[in-house]
XYZ file of C-alpha atoms in Angstrom:
280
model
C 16.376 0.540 -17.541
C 13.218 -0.062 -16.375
C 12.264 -1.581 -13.218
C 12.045 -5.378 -12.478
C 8.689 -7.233 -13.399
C 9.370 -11.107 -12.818
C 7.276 -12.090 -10.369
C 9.661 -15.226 -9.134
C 12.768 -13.229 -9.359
C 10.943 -10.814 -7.096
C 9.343 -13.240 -4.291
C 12.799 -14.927 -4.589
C 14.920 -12.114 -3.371
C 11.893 -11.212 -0.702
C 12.068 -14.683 0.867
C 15.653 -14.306 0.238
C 15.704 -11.262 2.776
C 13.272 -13.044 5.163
C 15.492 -15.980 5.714
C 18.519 -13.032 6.878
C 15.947 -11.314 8.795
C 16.226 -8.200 6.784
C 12.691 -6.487 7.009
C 10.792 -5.885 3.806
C 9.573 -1.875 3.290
C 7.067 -1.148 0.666
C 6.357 2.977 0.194
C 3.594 4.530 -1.553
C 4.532 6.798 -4.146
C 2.314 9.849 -5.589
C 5.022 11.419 -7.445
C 8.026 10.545 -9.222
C 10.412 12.597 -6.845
C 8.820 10.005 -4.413
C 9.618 7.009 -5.850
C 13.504 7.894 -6.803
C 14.241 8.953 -2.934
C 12.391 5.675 -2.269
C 14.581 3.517 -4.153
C 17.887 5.447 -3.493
C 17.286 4.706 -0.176
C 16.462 0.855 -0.325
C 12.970 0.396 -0.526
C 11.408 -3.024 -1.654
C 8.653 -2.222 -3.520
C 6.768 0.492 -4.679
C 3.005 1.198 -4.772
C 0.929 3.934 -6.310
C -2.272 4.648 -6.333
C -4.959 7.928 -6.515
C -4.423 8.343 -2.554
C -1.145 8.952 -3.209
C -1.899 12.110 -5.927
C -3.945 13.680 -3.079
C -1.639 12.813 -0.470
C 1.225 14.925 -2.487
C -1.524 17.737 -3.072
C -1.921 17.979 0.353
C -4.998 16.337 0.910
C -6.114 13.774 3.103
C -5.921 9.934 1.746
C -9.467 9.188 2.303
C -9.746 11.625 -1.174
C -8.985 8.463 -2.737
C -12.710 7.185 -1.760
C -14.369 10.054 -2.859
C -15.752 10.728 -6.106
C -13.208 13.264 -6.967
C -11.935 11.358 -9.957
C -11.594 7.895 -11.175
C -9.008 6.182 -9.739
C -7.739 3.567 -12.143
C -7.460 5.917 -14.910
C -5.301 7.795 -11.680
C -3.021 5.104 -12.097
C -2.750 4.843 -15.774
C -1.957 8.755 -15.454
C 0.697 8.423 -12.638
C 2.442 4.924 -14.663
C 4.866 6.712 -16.836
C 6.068 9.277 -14.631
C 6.697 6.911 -11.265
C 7.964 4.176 -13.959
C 10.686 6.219 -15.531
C 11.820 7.209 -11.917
C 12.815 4.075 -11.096
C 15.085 0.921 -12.278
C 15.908 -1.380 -9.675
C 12.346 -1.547 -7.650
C 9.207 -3.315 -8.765
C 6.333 -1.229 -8.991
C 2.618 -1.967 -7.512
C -0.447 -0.939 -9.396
C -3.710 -0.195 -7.079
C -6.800 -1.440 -8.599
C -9.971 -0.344 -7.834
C -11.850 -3.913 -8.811
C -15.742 -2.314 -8.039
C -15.611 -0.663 -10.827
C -18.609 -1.664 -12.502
C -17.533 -0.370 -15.975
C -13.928 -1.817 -16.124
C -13.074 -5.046 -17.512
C -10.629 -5.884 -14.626
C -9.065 -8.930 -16.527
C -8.140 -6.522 -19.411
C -7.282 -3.963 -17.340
C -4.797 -6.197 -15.143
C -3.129 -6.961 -18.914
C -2.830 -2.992 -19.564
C -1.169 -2.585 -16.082
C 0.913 -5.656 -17.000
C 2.485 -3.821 -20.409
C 2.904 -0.767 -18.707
C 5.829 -2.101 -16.900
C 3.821 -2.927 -13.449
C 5.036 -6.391 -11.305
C 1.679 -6.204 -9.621
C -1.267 -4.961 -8.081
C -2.858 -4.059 -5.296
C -6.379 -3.447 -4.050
C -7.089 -0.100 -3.840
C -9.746 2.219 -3.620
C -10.763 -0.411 -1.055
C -13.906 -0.940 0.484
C -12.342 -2.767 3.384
C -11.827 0.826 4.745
C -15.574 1.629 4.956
C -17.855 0.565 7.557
C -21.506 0.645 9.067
C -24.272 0.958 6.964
C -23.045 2.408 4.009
C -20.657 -0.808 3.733
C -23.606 -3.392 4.180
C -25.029 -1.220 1.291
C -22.209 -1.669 -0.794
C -21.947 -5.612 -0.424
C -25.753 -5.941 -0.772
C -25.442 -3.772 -4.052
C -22.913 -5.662 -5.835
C -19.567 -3.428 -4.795
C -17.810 -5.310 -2.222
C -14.681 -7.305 -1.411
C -15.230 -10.077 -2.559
C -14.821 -8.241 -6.031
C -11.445 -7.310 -4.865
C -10.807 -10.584 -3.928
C -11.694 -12.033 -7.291
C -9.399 -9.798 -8.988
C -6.251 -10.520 -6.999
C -7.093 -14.453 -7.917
C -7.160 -12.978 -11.475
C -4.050 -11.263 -11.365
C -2.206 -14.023 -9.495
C -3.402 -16.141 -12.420
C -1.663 -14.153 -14.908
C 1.924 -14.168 -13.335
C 1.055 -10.979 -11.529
C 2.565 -10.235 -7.882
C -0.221 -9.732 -5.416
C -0.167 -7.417 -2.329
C -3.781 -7.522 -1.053
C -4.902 -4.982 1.835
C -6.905 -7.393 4.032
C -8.316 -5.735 7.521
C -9.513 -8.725 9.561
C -8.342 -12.547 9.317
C -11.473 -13.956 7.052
C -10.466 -11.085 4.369
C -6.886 -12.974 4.878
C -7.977 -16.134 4.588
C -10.199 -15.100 1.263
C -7.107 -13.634 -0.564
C -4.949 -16.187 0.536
C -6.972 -18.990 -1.114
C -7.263 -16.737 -4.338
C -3.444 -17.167 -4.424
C -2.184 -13.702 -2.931
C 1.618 -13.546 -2.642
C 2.159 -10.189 -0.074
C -0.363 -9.562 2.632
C -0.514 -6.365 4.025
C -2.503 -6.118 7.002
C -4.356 -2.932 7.097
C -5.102 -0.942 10.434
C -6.557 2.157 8.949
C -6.237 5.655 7.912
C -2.501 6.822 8.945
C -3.277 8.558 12.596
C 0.000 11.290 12.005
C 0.533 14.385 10.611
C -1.369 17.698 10.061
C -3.926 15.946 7.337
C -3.593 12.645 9.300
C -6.717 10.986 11.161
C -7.246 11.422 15.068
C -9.283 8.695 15.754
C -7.684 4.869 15.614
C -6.512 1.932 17.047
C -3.116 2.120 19.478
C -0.086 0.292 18.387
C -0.788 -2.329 21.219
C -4.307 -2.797 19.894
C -2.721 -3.231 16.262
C -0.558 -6.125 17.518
C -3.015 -8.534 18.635
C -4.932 -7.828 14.973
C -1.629 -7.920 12.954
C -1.195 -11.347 14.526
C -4.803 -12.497 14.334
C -4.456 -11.605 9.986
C -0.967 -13.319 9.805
C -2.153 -16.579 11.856
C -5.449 -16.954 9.530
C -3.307 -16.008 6.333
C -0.412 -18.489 7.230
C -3.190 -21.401 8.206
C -3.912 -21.804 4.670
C -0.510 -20.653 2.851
C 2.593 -21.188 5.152
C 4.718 -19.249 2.706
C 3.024 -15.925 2.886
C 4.767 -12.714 3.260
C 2.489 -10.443 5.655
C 3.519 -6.882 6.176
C 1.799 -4.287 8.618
C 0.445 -0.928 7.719
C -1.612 2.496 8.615
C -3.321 3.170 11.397
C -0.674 4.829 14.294
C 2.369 2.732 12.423
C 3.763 5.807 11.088
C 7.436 5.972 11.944
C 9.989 3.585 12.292
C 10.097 3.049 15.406
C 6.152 2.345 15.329
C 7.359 -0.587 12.498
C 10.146 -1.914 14.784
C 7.565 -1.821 17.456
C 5.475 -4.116 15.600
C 8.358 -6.391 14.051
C 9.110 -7.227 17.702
C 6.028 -7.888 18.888
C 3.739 -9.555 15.909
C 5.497 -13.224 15.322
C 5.930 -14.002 12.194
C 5.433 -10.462 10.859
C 7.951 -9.907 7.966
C 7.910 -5.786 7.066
C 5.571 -2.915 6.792
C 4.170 -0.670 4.077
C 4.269 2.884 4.296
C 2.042 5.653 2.003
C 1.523 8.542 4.258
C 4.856 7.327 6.200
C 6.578 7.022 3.304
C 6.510 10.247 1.349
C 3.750 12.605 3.008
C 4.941 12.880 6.710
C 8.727 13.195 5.462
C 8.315 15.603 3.028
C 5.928 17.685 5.343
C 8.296 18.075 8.041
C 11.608 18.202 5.798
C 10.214 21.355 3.627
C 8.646 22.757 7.374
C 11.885 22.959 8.527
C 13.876 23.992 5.460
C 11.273 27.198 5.456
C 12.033 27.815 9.349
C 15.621 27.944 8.913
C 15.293 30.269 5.631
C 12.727 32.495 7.518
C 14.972 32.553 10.698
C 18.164 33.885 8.975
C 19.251 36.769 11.296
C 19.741 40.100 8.706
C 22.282 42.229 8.770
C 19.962 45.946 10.423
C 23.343 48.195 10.214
């Protein structure tokens, strides 16, 4: 059975969960193991993309930036295995739409008979800064490229889950006809591989609201989720479901799959390593 691609069906039973104030959770998956312990455990909707093969080889997400390999043939790689593991949960595709040699639209169609529901932005330049971002946007590789492929994809039936990090990126995917919005705080700040340096989770509620205000200003019926940065347990996501109004779930990649499996296989090895032996 393979997992559920109608994008109506889908935002249907999200809106659906909304109006009974049941939370939705997106994970990232880099491996199929992943995504089945995702969905066996309830998960909305889940997204893969190259972060997540380096997160799972124990490597810091920000790989997914570097020129270490090209991520939408990542994707294409990763589609059969995270596809077969799953049969209830719609899967995400991550894009990276500055590619200067891929013909997004065709691209988008390839994702779309691979068994995908949707896409989202990623590699994204919304997570560089400084001078080498003004570079990028003066040279032809910036987000408004990303933007023009979710306004694409939206065209051709395609759930949408944008990353957008400030409330004019909102605004910009929300008039290209983005369905999800997942307002992006930064690296994950957790874990042995995470980032040190970030915003608080106070800090991240005033922006969380700031994105879903702007986003919901121009479409009312947007479905904003919160993610990265130091939202990297549960209770971090309750903290900001109680705080951000209007804020209807969160997204987890490192949260998800890395930080979990790090700690469960930690102490699985402590307890085999701490097995008293019989000395007589």
């Amino acid at each position: 059975m393979s997992p559920p691609t109608d994008r109506t069906e889908i935002l249907a039973r999200f809106r659906a969960n909304i109006e009974k104030h049941v939370p939705i959770m997106g994970a990232g998956a880099g491996i199929g193991l992943s995504a089945k312990g995702a969905e066996a455990g309830g998960i909305d909707l889940i997204i893969i993309y190259n972060s997540g093969r380096f997160r799972m080889a124990g490597q810091g997400s920000l790989a997914g930036l570097m020129p270490f390999s090209n991520a939408n043939d990542v994707v294409v790689d990763m589609a059969p295995e995270i596809l077969s593991a799953v049969s209830k949960t719609p899967v995400i595709a991550g894009v990276c739409a500055t590619d200067p040699f891929k013909d997004i639209p065709r691209f988008l169609a390839q994702l779309r008979d691979l068994g995908f529901a949707g896409v989202q932005n990623f590699p994204t330049v919304g997570l560089i800064d400084g001078q080498f971002r003004a570079n990028l946007e003066e040279t032809g590789m910036s987000y408004q490229k990303e933007v023009k492929m979710i306004q694409v994809a939206s065209k051709m039936g395609l759930i949408t889950t944008p990353y957008v990090f400030d409330p004019e990126q909102g605004v910009a995917m929300a008039k290209a006809g983005a369905d999800i919005f997942v307002a992006h705080m930064g690296l994950t700040t957790s874990g042995t591989i995470g980032a040190k340096t970030g915003k608080t989770l106070e800090e991240c509620v005033g922006s969380v609201q700031a994105i879903r205000d702007a986003v919901v200003s121009v479409k009312p019926d947007a479905i904003v989720l919160c993610h990265g940065g130091p939202i990297a347990s549960p209770k971090d996501a309750e903290f900001m479901l109680n705080r951000v109004k209007g804020l209807h779930g969160f997204f987890g990649a490192s949260s998800m799959e890395r930080l979990p499996v790090g700690e469960a296989i930690k102490r699985n090895a402590m307890e085999f390593k701490n097995i008293a032996m019989n000395t007589s």
